[in-house]
Amino acid sequence: MSESRTSVTVKIAGEEHVIRSNAPADYTRACARFVDERIREIRDRGIEGHRAAILAALSITDQFFRARDDEEALRARVEGSAEALAARIEGLLSEERG
């Protein structure tokens, strides 16, 4: 069973693109808007053409990698806290029984 795909027309760096995706149209538009804004920020620094798009892609990738690393660190802290709490609860239950 395949998911339904929608076509959405977006404007990135002054060019219209038709994006076919399984994601909701509003989500696709938001992604395109984010990319367009990042390219615009880089162009405002005097960098044009495909170089601006490449730098935008690298910047967005950097943001993604940092967020992924932060999530992994948070997950490790939460797991550590959960394990410590479970051990503490088990200890208290053992004391009550013993």
PDB file of N, CA, C and O in Angstrom, residues 31-72:
ATOM      1  N   CYS A  31       9.349  23.729   4.900  1.00  0.00           N
ATOM      2  CA  CYS A  31      10.726  23.313   4.599  1.00  0.00           C
ATOM      3  C   CYS A  31      11.326  24.195   3.506  1.00  0.00           C
ATOM      4  O   CYS A  31      12.463  24.664   3.621  1.00  0.00           O
ATOM      5  N   ALA A  32      10.546  24.429   2.456  1.00  0.00           N
ATOM      6  CA  ALA A  32      11.018  25.263   1.352  1.00  0.00           C
ATOM      7  C   ALA A  32      11.284  26.686   1.830  1.00  0.00           C
ATOM      8  O   ALA A  32      12.286  27.308   1.463  1.00  0.00           O
ATOM      9  N   ARG A  33      10.425  27.204   2.672  1.00  0.00           N
ATOM     10  CA  ARG A  33      10.583  28.560   3.207  1.00  0.00           C
ATOM     11  C   ARG A  33      11.873  28.653   4.036  1.00  0.00           C
ATOM     12  O   ARG A  33      12.627  29.621   3.938  1.00  0.00           O
ATOM     13  N   PHE A  34      12.147  27.623   4.813  1.00  0.00           N
ATOM     14  CA  PHE A  34      13.360  27.591   5.631  1.00  0.00           C
ATOM     15  C   PHE A  34      14.603  27.631   4.750  1.00  0.00           C
ATOM     16  O   PHE A  34      15.538  28.398   5.000  1.00  0.00           O
ATOM     17  N   VAL A  35      14.617  26.804   3.709  1.00  0.00           N
ATOM     18  CA  VAL A  35      15.750  26.773   2.777  1.00  0.00           C
ATOM     19  C   VAL A  35      15.887  28.122   2.083  1.00  0.00           C
ATOM     20  O   VAL A  35      16.994  28.676   1.968  1.00  0.00           O
ATOM     21  N   ASP A  36      14.783  28.664   1.617  1.00  0.00           N
ATOM     22  CA  ASP A  36      14.805  29.948   0.925  1.00  0.00           C
ATOM     23  C   ASP A  36      15.360  31.050   1.838  1.00  0.00           C
ATOM     24  O   ASP A  36      16.188  31.858   1.410  1.00  0.00           O
ATOM     25  N   GLU A  37      14.934  31.063   3.087  1.00  0.00           N
ATOM     26  CA  GLU A  37      15.416  32.072   4.030  1.00  0.00           C
ATOM     27  C   GLU A  37      16.914  31.937   4.265  1.00  0.00           C
ATOM     28  O   GLU A  37      17.634  32.938   4.328  1.00  0.00           O
ATOM     29  N   ARG A  38      17.375  30.705   4.376  1.00  0.00           N
ATOM     30  CA  ARG A  38      18.821  30.492   4.603  1.00  0.00           C
ATOM     31  C   ARG A  38      19.622  30.950   3.394  1.00  0.00           C
ATOM     32  O   ARG A  38      20.657  31.596   3.533  1.00  0.00           O
ATOM     33  N   ILE A  39      19.154  30.644   2.183  1.00  0.00           N
ATOM     34  CA  ILE A  39      19.837  31.104   0.974  1.00  0.00           C
ATOM     35  C   ILE A  39      19.846  32.628   0.922  1.00  0.00           C
ATOM     36  O   ILE A  39      20.866  33.246   0.599  1.00  0.00           O
ATOM     37  N   ARG A  40      18.727  33.247   1.270  1.00  0.00           N
ATOM     38  CA  ARG A  40      18.630  34.703   1.261  1.00  0.00           C
ATOM     39  C   ARG A  40      19.635  35.314   2.244  1.00  0.00           C
ATOM     40  O   ARG A  40      20.311  36.300   1.931  1.00  0.00           O
ATOM     41  N   GLU A  41      19.760  34.728   3.431  1.00  0.00           N
ATOM     42  CA  GLU A  41      20.727  35.224   4.413  1.00  0.00           C
ATOM     43  C   GLU A  41      22.143  35.187   3.847  1.00  0.00           C
ATOM     44  O   GLU A  41      22.924  36.125   4.047  1.00  0.00           O
ATOM     45  N   ILE A  42      22.467  34.125   3.161  1.00  0.00           N
ATOM     46  CA  ILE A  42      23.809  33.973   2.593  1.00  0.00           C
ATOM     47  C   ILE A  42      24.000  34.934   1.420  1.00  0.00           C
ATOM     48  O   ILE A  42      25.056  35.561   1.283  1.00  0.00           O
ATOM     49  N   ARG A  43      22.978  35.089   0.611  1.00  0.00           N
ATOM     50  CA  ARG A  43      23.070  36.049  -0.504  1.00  0.00           C
ATOM     51  C   ARG A  43      23.242  37.473   0.005  1.00  0.00           C
ATOM     52  O   ARG A  43      23.891  38.285  -0.636  1.00  0.00           O
ATOM     53  N   ASP A  44      22.656  37.773   1.157  1.00  0.00           N
ATOM     54  CA  ASP A  44      22.810  39.110   1.743  1.00  0.00           C
ATOM     55  C   ASP A  44      24.270  39.405   2.100  1.00  0.00           C
ATOM     56  O   ASP A  44      24.638  40.561   2.288  1.00  0.00           O
ATOM     57  N   ARG A  45      25.078  38.368   2.193  1.00  0.00           N
ATOM     58  CA  ARG A  45      26.514  38.537   2.468  1.00  0.00           C
ATOM     59  C   ARG A  45      27.322  38.676   1.175  1.00  0.00           C
ATOM     60  O   ARG A  45      28.547  38.681   1.214  1.00  0.00           O
ATOM     61  N   GLY A  46      26.621  38.713   0.037  1.00  0.00           N
ATOM     62  CA  GLY A  46      27.300  38.915  -1.238  1.00  0.00           C
ATOM     63  C   GLY A  46      27.672  37.645  -1.973  1.00  0.00           C
ATOM     64  O   GLY A  46      28.396  37.693  -2.966  1.00  0.00           O
ATOM     65  N   ILE A  47      27.182  36.515  -1.510  1.00  0.00           N
ATOM     66  CA  ILE A  47      27.477  35.237  -2.172  1.00  0.00           C
ATOM     67  C   ILE A  47      26.287  34.871  -3.040  1.00  0.00           C
ATOM     68  O   ILE A  47      25.158  34.849  -2.569  1.00  0.00           O
ATOM     69  N   GLU A  48      26.528  34.591  -4.297  1.00  0.00           N
ATOM     70  CA  GLU A  48      25.441  34.362  -5.256  1.00  0.00           C
ATOM     71  C   GLU A  48      25.461  32.945  -5.827  1.00  0.00           C
ATOM     72  O   GLU A  48      26.391  32.181  -5.601  1.00  0.00           O
ATOM     73  N   GLY A  49      24.406  32.659  -6.563  1.00  0.00           N
ATOM     74  CA  GLY A  49      24.301  31.437  -7.364  1.00  0.00           C
ATOM     75  C   GLY A  49      24.359  30.159  -6.569  1.00  0.00           C
ATOM     76  O   GLY A  49      23.912  30.082  -5.417  1.00  0.00           O
ATOM     77  N   HIS A  50      24.938  29.162  -7.215  1.00  0.00           N
ATOM     78  CA  HIS A  50      24.970  27.834  -6.605  1.00  0.00           C
ATOM     79  C   HIS A  50      25.823  27.808  -5.341  1.00  0.00           C
ATOM     80  O   HIS A  50      25.615  26.982  -4.466  1.00  0.00           O
ATOM     81  N   ARG A  51      26.775  28.732  -5.217  1.00  0.00           N
ATOM     82  CA  ARG A  51      27.586  28.786  -3.996  1.00  0.00           C
ATOM     83  C   ARG A  51      26.710  29.093  -2.790  1.00  0.00           C
ATOM     84  O   ARG A  51      26.895  28.520  -1.709  1.00  0.00           O
ATOM     85  N   ALA A  52      25.735  29.991  -2.966  1.00  0.00           N
ATOM     86  CA  ALA A  52      24.817  30.315  -1.868  1.00  0.00           C
ATOM     87  C   ALA A  52      23.997  29.083  -1.490  1.00  0.00           C
ATOM     88  O   ALA A  52      23.782  28.815  -0.302  1.00  0.00           O
ATOM     89  N   ALA A  53      23.546  28.319  -2.474  1.00  0.00           N
ATOM     90  CA  ALA A  53      22.763  27.110  -2.201  1.00  0.00           C
ATOM     91  C   ALA A  53      23.612  26.056  -1.491  1.00  0.00           C
ATOM     92  O   ALA A  53      23.140  25.398  -0.556  1.00  0.00           O
ATOM     93  N   ILE A  54      24.875  25.918  -1.919  1.00  0.00           N
ATOM     94  CA  ILE A  54      25.766  24.942  -1.279  1.00  0.00           C
ATOM     95  C   ILE A  54      26.033  25.345   0.161  1.00  0.00           C
ATOM     96  O   ILE A  54      25.971  24.506   1.085  1.00  0.00           O
ATOM     97  N   LEU A  55      26.320  26.621   0.391  1.00  0.00           N
ATOM     98  CA  LEU A  55      26.562  27.075   1.759  1.00  0.00           C
ATOM     99  C   LEU A  55      25.309  26.952   2.624  1.00  0.00           C
ATOM    100  O   LEU A  55      25.397  26.620   3.808  1.00  0.00           O
ATOM    101  N   ALA A  56      24.153  27.201   2.041  1.00  0.00           N
ATOM    102  CA  ALA A  56      22.900  27.018   2.783  1.00  0.00           C
ATOM    103  C   ALA A  56      22.724  25.549   3.161  1.00  0.00           C
ATOM    104  O   ALA A  56      22.351  25.240   4.302  1.00  0.00           O
ATOM    105  N   ALA A  57      23.010  24.648   2.220  1.00  0.00           N
ATOM    106  CA  ALA A  57      22.896  23.212   2.506  1.00  0.00           C
ATOM    107  C   ALA A  57      23.860  22.803   3.615  1.00  0.00           C
ATOM    108  O   ALA A  57      23.491  22.040   4.523  1.00  0.00           O
ATOM    109  N   LEU A  58      25.076  23.321   3.575  1.00  0.00           N
ATOM    110  CA  LEU A  58      26.048  23.000   4.624  1.00  0.00           C
ATOM    111  C   LEU A  58      25.601  23.565   5.974  1.00  0.00           C
ATOM    112  O   LEU A  58      25.734  22.897   7.004  1.00  0.00           O
ATOM    113  N   SER A  59      25.067  24.770   5.981  1.00  0.00           N
ATOM    114  CA  SER A  59      24.594  25.383   7.218  1.00  0.00           C
ATOM    115  C   SER A  59      23.432  24.589   7.818  1.00  0.00           C
ATOM    116  O   SER A  59      23.400  24.328   9.029  1.00  0.00           O
ATOM    117  N   ILE A  60      22.489  24.205   6.974  1.00  0.00           N
ATOM    118  CA  ILE A  60      21.329  23.430   7.448  1.00  0.00           C
ATOM    119  C   ILE A  60      21.777  22.059   7.941  1.00  0.00           C
ATOM    120  O   ILE A  60      21.294  21.573   8.975  1.00  0.00           O
ATOM    121  N   THR A  61      22.739  21.454   7.245  1.00  0.00           N
ATOM    122  CA  THR A  61      23.266  20.159   7.677  1.00  0.00           C
ATOM    123  C   THR A  61      23.952  20.289   9.028  1.00  0.00           C
ATOM    124  O   THR A  61      23.790  19.431   9.905  1.00  0.00           O
ATOM    125  N   ASP A  62      24.706  21.369   9.221  1.00  0.00           N
ATOM    126  CA  ASP A  62      25.354  21.615  10.503  1.00  0.00           C
ATOM    127  C   ASP A  62      24.311  21.730  11.615  1.00  0.00           C
ATOM    128  O   ASP A  62      24.460  21.120  12.680  1.00  0.00           O
ATOM    129  N   GLN A  63      23.243  22.476  11.351  1.00  0.00           N
ATOM    130  CA  GLN A  63      22.165  22.599  12.345  1.00  0.00           C
ATOM    131  C   GLN A  63      21.571  21.230  12.666  1.00  0.00           C
ATOM    132  O   GLN A  63      21.300  20.914  13.831  1.00  0.00           O
ATOM    133  N   PHE A  64      21.355  20.431  11.630  1.00  0.00           N
ATOM    134  CA  PHE A  64      20.789  19.094  11.827  1.00  0.00           C
ATOM    135  C   PHE A  64      21.729  18.224  12.665  1.00  0.00           C
ATOM    136  O   PHE A  64      21.286  17.576  13.621  1.00  0.00           O
ATOM    137  N   PHE A  65      23.019  18.207  12.320  1.00  0.00           N
ATOM    138  CA  PHE A  65      23.977  17.382  13.062  1.00  0.00           C
ATOM    139  C   PHE A  65      24.056  17.807  14.522  1.00  0.00           C
ATOM    140  O   PHE A  65      24.104  16.971  15.425  1.00  0.00           O
ATOM    141  N   ARG A  66      24.064  19.126  14.777  1.00  0.00           N
ATOM    142  CA  ARG A  66      24.116  19.603  16.161  1.00  0.00           C
ATOM    143  C   ARG A  66      22.851  19.206  16.928  1.00  0.00           C
ATOM    144  O   ARG A  66      22.929  18.778  18.082  1.00  0.00           O
ATOM    145  N   ALA A  67      21.704  19.328  16.284  1.00  0.00           N
ATOM    146  CA  ALA A  67      20.444  18.937  16.935  1.00  0.00           C
ATOM    147  C   ALA A  67      20.431  17.434  17.211  1.00  0.00           C
ATOM    148  O   ALA A  67      19.990  16.995  18.283  1.00  0.00           O
ATOM    149  N   ARG A  68      20.932  16.662  16.252  1.00  0.00           N
ATOM    150  CA  ARG A  68      20.986  15.204  16.441  1.00  0.00           C
ATOM    151  C   ARG A  68      21.903  14.850  17.602  1.00  0.00           C
ATOM    152  O   ARG A  68      21.559  14.008  18.443  1.00  0.00           O
ATOM    153  N   ASP A  69      23.072  15.515  17.675  1.00  0.00           N
ATOM    154  CA  ASP A  69      24.000  15.257  18.779  1.00  0.00           C
ATOM    155  C   ASP A  69      23.388  15.663  20.117  1.00  0.00           C
ATOM    156  O   ASP A  69      23.528  14.947  21.112  1.00  0.00           O
ATOM    157  N   ASP A  70      22.694  16.806  20.139  1.00  0.00           N
ATOM    158  CA  ASP A  70      22.026  17.244  21.365  1.00  0.00           C
ATOM    159  C   ASP A  70      20.954  16.243  21.794  1.00  0.00           C
ATOM    160  O   ASP A  70      20.812  15.937  22.981  1.00  0.00           O
ATOM    161  N   GLU A  71      20.199  15.725  20.815  1.00  0.00           N
ATOM    162  CA  GLU A  71      19.156  14.747  21.129  1.00  0.00           C
ATOM    163  C   GLU A  71      19.762  13.460  21.688  1.00  0.00           C
ATOM    164  O   GLU A  71      19.262  12.899  22.664  1.00  0.00           O
ATOM    165  N   GLU A  72      20.864  13.009  21.083  1.00  0.00           N
ATOM    166  CA  GLU A  72      21.516  11.794  21.576  1.00  0.00           C
ATOM    167  C   GLU A  72      22.037  11.983  22.993  1.00  0.00           C
ATOM    168  O   GLU A  72      21.908  11.092  23.839  1.00  0.00           O
TER     169      GLU A  72
END
